[in-house]
Short mmCIF file of C-alpha atoms in Angstrom, two decimals:
data_model
loop_
_atom_site.label_atom_id
_atom_site.label_comp_id
_atom_site.label_asym_id
_atom_site.label_seq_id
_atom_site.Cartn_x
_atom_site.Cartn_y
_atom_site.Cartn_z
CA MET A 808 -7.37 -16.13 -9.07
CA MET A 809 -7.52 -12.65 -6.94
CA LYS A 810 -3.56 -11.22 -6.00
CA LYS A 811 -3.00 -8.78 -3.53
CA PHE A 812 -0.84 -5.72 -4.94
CA ILE A 813 1.23 -3.33 -3.41
CA ILE A 814 2.45 -0.68 -5.45
CA GLN A 815 5.53 1.74 -5.11
CA VAL A 816 5.71 5.13 -6.75
CA ASN A 817 9.19 6.66 -6.68
CA GLY A 818 8.75 9.30 -9.69
CA PRO A 819 7.61 12.90 -9.17
CA ALA A 820 4.28 14.30 -9.77
CA TYR A 821 5.30 16.14 -12.90
CA GLY A 822 8.93 15.86 -14.91
CA SER A 823 8.50 11.94 -15.80
CA THR A 824 5.59 9.84 -16.63
CA SER A 825 6.38 7.29 -14.10
CA SER A 826 3.67 8.24 -11.69
CA TYR A 827 1.07 8.59 -14.44
CA LYS A 828 2.19 5.08 -15.40
CA ALA A 829 1.73 3.60 -11.83
CA LEU A 830 -1.85 5.21 -11.95
CA GLN A 831 -2.68 3.45 -15.10
CA TYR A 832 -1.34 0.30 -13.65
CA CYS A 833 -3.27 0.40 -10.64
CA GLN A 834 -6.64 1.15 -12.66
CA ALA A 835 -5.66 -2.26 -14.70
CA VAL A 836 -5.03 -4.28 -11.57
CA ILE A 837 -8.59 -3.20 -10.18
CA ALA A 838 -10.18 -3.87 -13.36
CA ALA A 839 -8.62 -7.12 -13.84
CA GLY A 840 -10.40 -8.30 -10.41
CA HIS A 841 -7.43 -7.75 -8.26
CA GLN A 842 -6.82 -5.96 -4.88
CA ILE A 843 -4.54 -2.98 -4.29
CA GLU A 844 -3.38 -3.34 -0.38
CA LYS A 845 -1.68 0.21 -0.74
CA VAL A 846 0.15 2.72 -2.78
CA PHE A 847 3.32 3.89 -1.36
CA PHE A 848 4.93 6.87 -2.09
CA TYR A 849 8.60 6.94 -1.65
CA GLN A 850 11.53 9.18 -2.87
CA ASP A 851 9.99 11.86 -5.32
CA GLY A 852 6.86 9.94 -5.42
CA VAL A 853 5.65 11.96 -2.36
CA THR A 854 5.18 15.02 -4.39
CA ASN A 855 2.18 13.10 -5.98
CA SER A 856 0.19 13.78 -2.58
CA SER A 857 0.82 17.52 -2.65
CA SER A 858 -2.52 19.33 -2.75
CA LEU A 859 -0.87 22.46 -3.97
CA ASN A 860 0.05 21.12 -7.21
CA CYS A 861 -1.87 23.14 -9.87
CA PRO A 862 -1.62 21.70 -13.76
CA ALA A 863 -3.51 23.86 -15.88
CA SER A 864 -6.92 22.89 -16.48
CA ASP A 865 -6.52 21.38 -19.80
CA GLU A 866 -3.91 18.93 -18.63
CA VAL A 867 -3.89 15.80 -16.61
CA ASN A 868 -4.38 16.45 -12.72
CA LEU A 869 -2.46 13.42 -11.48
CA TYR A 870 -3.44 14.63 -7.74
CA GLN A 871 -7.27 14.46 -8.62
CA LEU A 872 -6.65 10.92 -10.25
CA TRP A 873 -5.42 9.49 -7.31
CA LEU A 874 -8.00 10.96 -5.01
CA ARG A 875 -10.28 9.38 -7.37
CA LEU A 876 -8.59 6.02 -7.21
CA ALA A 877 -8.56 5.97 -3.48
CA ASN A 878 -12.42 7.33 -3.10
CA GLU A 879 -13.53 4.79 -5.55
CA HIS A 880 -11.72 1.83 -4.71
CA ASN A 881 -10.75 2.38 -0.81
CA VAL A 882 -7.16 2.14 -1.98
CA PRO A 883 -4.91 3.51 1.12
CA LEU A 884 -2.67 6.37 -0.04
CA ILE A 885 0.76 6.25 2.17
CA ASN A 886 3.52 8.67 2.17
CA CYS A 887 7.21 7.80 3.46
CA VAL A 888 7.14 10.55 6.35
CA SER A 889 10.98 11.40 5.99
CA ALA A 890 10.83 11.20 2.24
CA ALA A 891 8.20 13.56 2.44
CA LEU A 892 8.81 16.14 5.20
CA ARG A 893 12.60 16.39 3.04
CA ARG A 894 10.64 17.56 -0.07
CA GLY A 895 8.51 20.00 1.72
CA VAL A 896 5.58 17.70 1.79
CA LEU A 897 3.61 18.33 5.10
CA SER A 898 0.59 16.83 6.70
CA GLN A 899 -1.25 19.19 9.30
CA GLN A 900 0.54 17.35 12.12
CA ASP A 901 3.68 17.83 10.33
CA ALA A 902 3.29 21.53 9.90
CA TYR A 903 2.23 21.65 13.58
CA GLU A 904 5.35 19.83 14.89
CA SER A 905 7.96 21.36 12.47
CA ASN A 906 6.42 24.88 13.53
CA LYS A 907 5.22 25.51 10.05
CA ALA A 908 2.40 27.85 8.90
CA HIS A 909 1.29 25.81 6.08
CA TRP A 910 0.74 21.97 5.13
CA ASN A 911 -0.06 20.49 1.69
CA VAL A 912 -0.96 16.87 2.28
CA ASP A 913 -4.71 15.98 3.45
CA ALA A 914 -6.80 12.77 3.57
CA PRO A 915 -7.18 10.44 1.72
CA PHE A 916 -3.33 10.70 1.53
CA VAL A 917 -1.63 9.85 5.15
CA MET A 918 1.84 9.61 6.25
CA GLY A 919 3.37 6.26 7.26
CA GLY A 920 6.79 4.82 7.81
CA LEU A 921 8.81 2.99 5.76
CA GLY A 922 7.76 -0.12 8.05
CA GLU A 923 4.77 0.08 6.15
CA LEU A 924 6.17 -0.69 2.92
CA VAL A 925 8.10 -3.51 4.24
CA THR A 926 5.31 -5.21 5.92
CA GLY A 927 3.21 -4.41 2.66
CA ILE A 928 5.83 -6.09 0.69
CA GLU A 929 5.60 -8.96 3.31
CA GLN A 930 1.92 -9.36 2.84
CA ALA A 931 1.55 -9.14 -0.82
CA ASP A 932 1.65 -11.19 -3.62
CA ARG A 933 2.94 -8.99 -6.29
CA PHE A 934 4.89 -5.95 -5.26
CA VAL A 935 5.48 -3.38 -8.55
CA SER A 936 7.57 -0.33 -8.37
CA PHE A 937 7.25 2.93 -10.72
CA MET B 367 9.63 -13.02 6.05
CA LYS B 368 10.65 -12.62 2.09
CA HIS B 369 13.91 -12.41 0.31
CA ILE B 370 14.39 -8.73 -0.94
CA CYS B 371 17.01 -7.90 -3.01
CA VAL B 372 18.18 -4.40 -3.38
CA VAL B 373 20.28 -3.01 -6.21
CA PHE B 374 22.04 -0.24 -6.44
CA ARG B 375 23.11 1.43 -9.73
CA HIS B 376 23.76 5.24 -9.14
CA ALA B 377 27.02 6.90 -8.08
CA PRO B 378 26.97 8.26 -4.46
CA PHE B 379 25.91 11.95 -3.95
CA GLY B 380 24.66 13.06 -7.52
CA ALA B 381 21.63 11.78 -6.58
CA THR B 382 19.42 10.89 -3.57
CA SER B 383 18.25 7.47 -4.47
CA SER B 384 20.90 5.47 -2.96
CA ARG B 385 20.49 7.45 0.46
CA GLU B 386 16.93 6.59 0.34
CA GLY B 387 17.61 2.82 -0.94
CA ILE B 388 20.19 2.25 2.02
CA ASP B 389 17.12 3.61 4.30
CA PHE B 390 14.76 1.07 2.96
CA ALA B 391 17.53 -1.88 3.34
CA LEU B 392 18.08 -1.27 7.07
CA LEU B 393 14.49 -0.89 7.68
CA SER B 394 13.91 -4.22 5.78
CA ALA B 395 16.69 -5.71 8.10
CA SER B 396 15.27 -4.66 11.22
CA PHE B 397 12.06 -5.78 10.32
CA GLU B 398 13.75 -8.94 9.80
CA GLN B 399 13.59 -9.61 6.05
CA GLN B 400 16.29 -11.60 4.35
CA LEU B 401 18.46 -9.05 2.60
CA CYS B 402 20.72 -9.18 -0.45
CA LEU B 403 22.47 -5.96 -1.50
CA VAL B 404 23.90 -5.65 -4.93
CA PHE B 405 26.55 -2.72 -6.01
CA THR B 406 26.51 -2.26 -9.48
CA ASP B 407 27.38 0.25 -12.18
CA GLU B 408 28.81 3.52 -10.76
CA ALA B 409 27.13 2.58 -7.14
CA VAL B 410 30.25 0.49 -6.40
CA LEU B 411 32.05 3.78 -5.98
CA HIS B 412 29.89 4.25 -2.63
CA LEU B 413 31.93 1.53 -1.01
CA LEU B 414 35.51 3.37 -1.22
CA ALA B 415 37.14 4.19 1.86
CA ASP B 416 37.70 8.11 3.22
CA GLN B 417 34.79 9.49 1.87
CA GLN B 418 33.56 13.22 2.84
CA PRO B 419 29.83 13.38 2.04
CA GLU B 420 29.63 16.42 3.79
CA LEU B 421 31.29 18.39 0.98
CA ALA B 422 28.77 17.23 -1.31
CA GLY B 423 25.99 18.55 1.13
CA SER B 424 25.27 15.09 1.81
CA LYS B 425 24.42 13.41 5.25
CA ASP B 426 26.95 10.83 5.72
CA TYR B 427 24.98 7.89 4.72
CA VAL B 428 27.84 6.03 3.58
CA SER B 429 29.68 5.59 7.00
CA VAL B 430 26.36 3.30 7.96
CA PHE B 431 27.50 0.65 5.41
CA LYS B 432 30.12 -0.49 8.24
CA ALA B 433 26.64 -1.08 10.37
CA PHE B 434 25.88 -3.95 7.67
CA ASP B 435 27.13 -6.67 10.18
CA LEU B 436 24.85 -5.21 13.15
CA TYR B 437 21.90 -5.44 10.87
CA ASP B 438 22.74 -8.92 10.07
CA ILE B 439 23.25 -7.93 6.52
CA GLU B 440 25.52 -10.54 5.15
CA HIS B 441 24.98 -10.68 1.67
CA VAL B 442 26.67 -7.60 -0.16
CA LEU B 443 27.43 -8.33 -3.47
CA VAL B 444 29.73 -6.28 -5.81
CA CYS B 445 29.55 -6.35 -9.51
CA GLU B 446 33.13 -7.64 -10.68
CA THR B 447 32.92 -5.74 -14.11
CA SER B 448 31.83 -2.71 -12.72
CA LEU B 449 34.69 -2.81 -10.25
CA GLN B 450 37.40 -3.45 -13.25
CA ARG B 451 35.72 -0.86 -15.24
CA PHE B 452 36.73 1.80 -12.45
CA GLY B 453 40.21 0.03 -12.17
CA LEU B 454 39.48 -1.30 -8.46
CA THR B 455 39.66 -4.37 -6.51
CA LEU B 456 37.70 -5.75 -3.24
CA GLU B 457 41.09 -4.15 -1.58
CA ASP B 458 40.23 -0.90 -2.30
CA LEU B 459 36.47 -1.02 -0.64
CA ALA B 460 35.89 0.29 3.13
CA ILE B 461 33.56 -2.93 3.59
CA SER B 462 34.00 -6.71 3.34
CA ALA B 463 31.73 -7.61 0.16
CA GLN B 464 31.89 -10.42 -1.93
CA LEU B 465 33.09 -10.12 -5.75
CA ALA B 466 30.30 -11.56 -8.00
CA SER B 467 30.23 -12.11 -11.69
CA SER B 468 26.86 -11.05 -13.66
CA THR B 469 25.95 -15.03 -13.34
CA VAL B 470 26.19 -14.96 -9.72
CA ILE B 471 24.27 -11.29 -9.47
CA THR B 472 21.52 -13.18 -11.77
CA GLU B 473 21.13 -16.01 -9.65
CA GLN B 474 19.97 -13.61 -6.66
CA LEU B 475 17.70 -11.86 -8.73
CA GLN B 476 16.07 -15.31 -9.48
CA GLN B 477 16.08 -16.33 -6.00
CA ALA B 478 14.61 -13.29 -4.53
CA ASP B 479 10.72 -13.01 -3.79
CA GLU B 480 11.05 -8.99 -4.71
CA VAL B 481 13.98 -6.70 -6.10
CA LEU B 482 13.83 -3.03 -5.83
CA VAL B 483 16.60 -0.90 -7.79
CA PHE B 484 17.55 2.20 -6.22
#
């Protein structure tokens, strides 16, 4: 029977393997016929959403893999905006509001509040944290 | 409504995970989830009185603990073994919390719909 999953990513884009495991887990959930309601990036997890991450061309590009997951399977990718702003991870709107010349978060990543994590947990059958 | 258990395991001010865990806990409470907070390992040190987080360049998120009642967070458990390890008792703590054996903590984890560890 199909289950609805919410995935929380707390680890950085680089420096630990937890985010890559989260991505692989999402792929496995979808392959098994389940649904990912959303991936919520919290703590250092928000660094996954930075379009300025530039790994060498022969290394895993986690940012691109998240994009592919979102585009191919229609998975919402949501940043906790407070956690992101503290770490220099900004959308165009955030940059405008904070009077910054640059930003590094674009669609399909979107900014959201912690409330979206709570309501997501409430609605999902399974909550898995990385 | 879900029964959410939030477990704190890290010492205050060395890392930011506890602060962001508290943010999550308060938000969950304001969204009317049923909450249980567990302080274990070095995280029991969060509960000591007279802390000065500013000296460590941290926001004073510890004083928020006194507002747990306002958020209707009734279940605050402190690991008995961890307290003993630091030579502390409930009387050393700045807020009222329930002393919990590992058995009681295990029961709480089993009863919860979801467990988050910070």
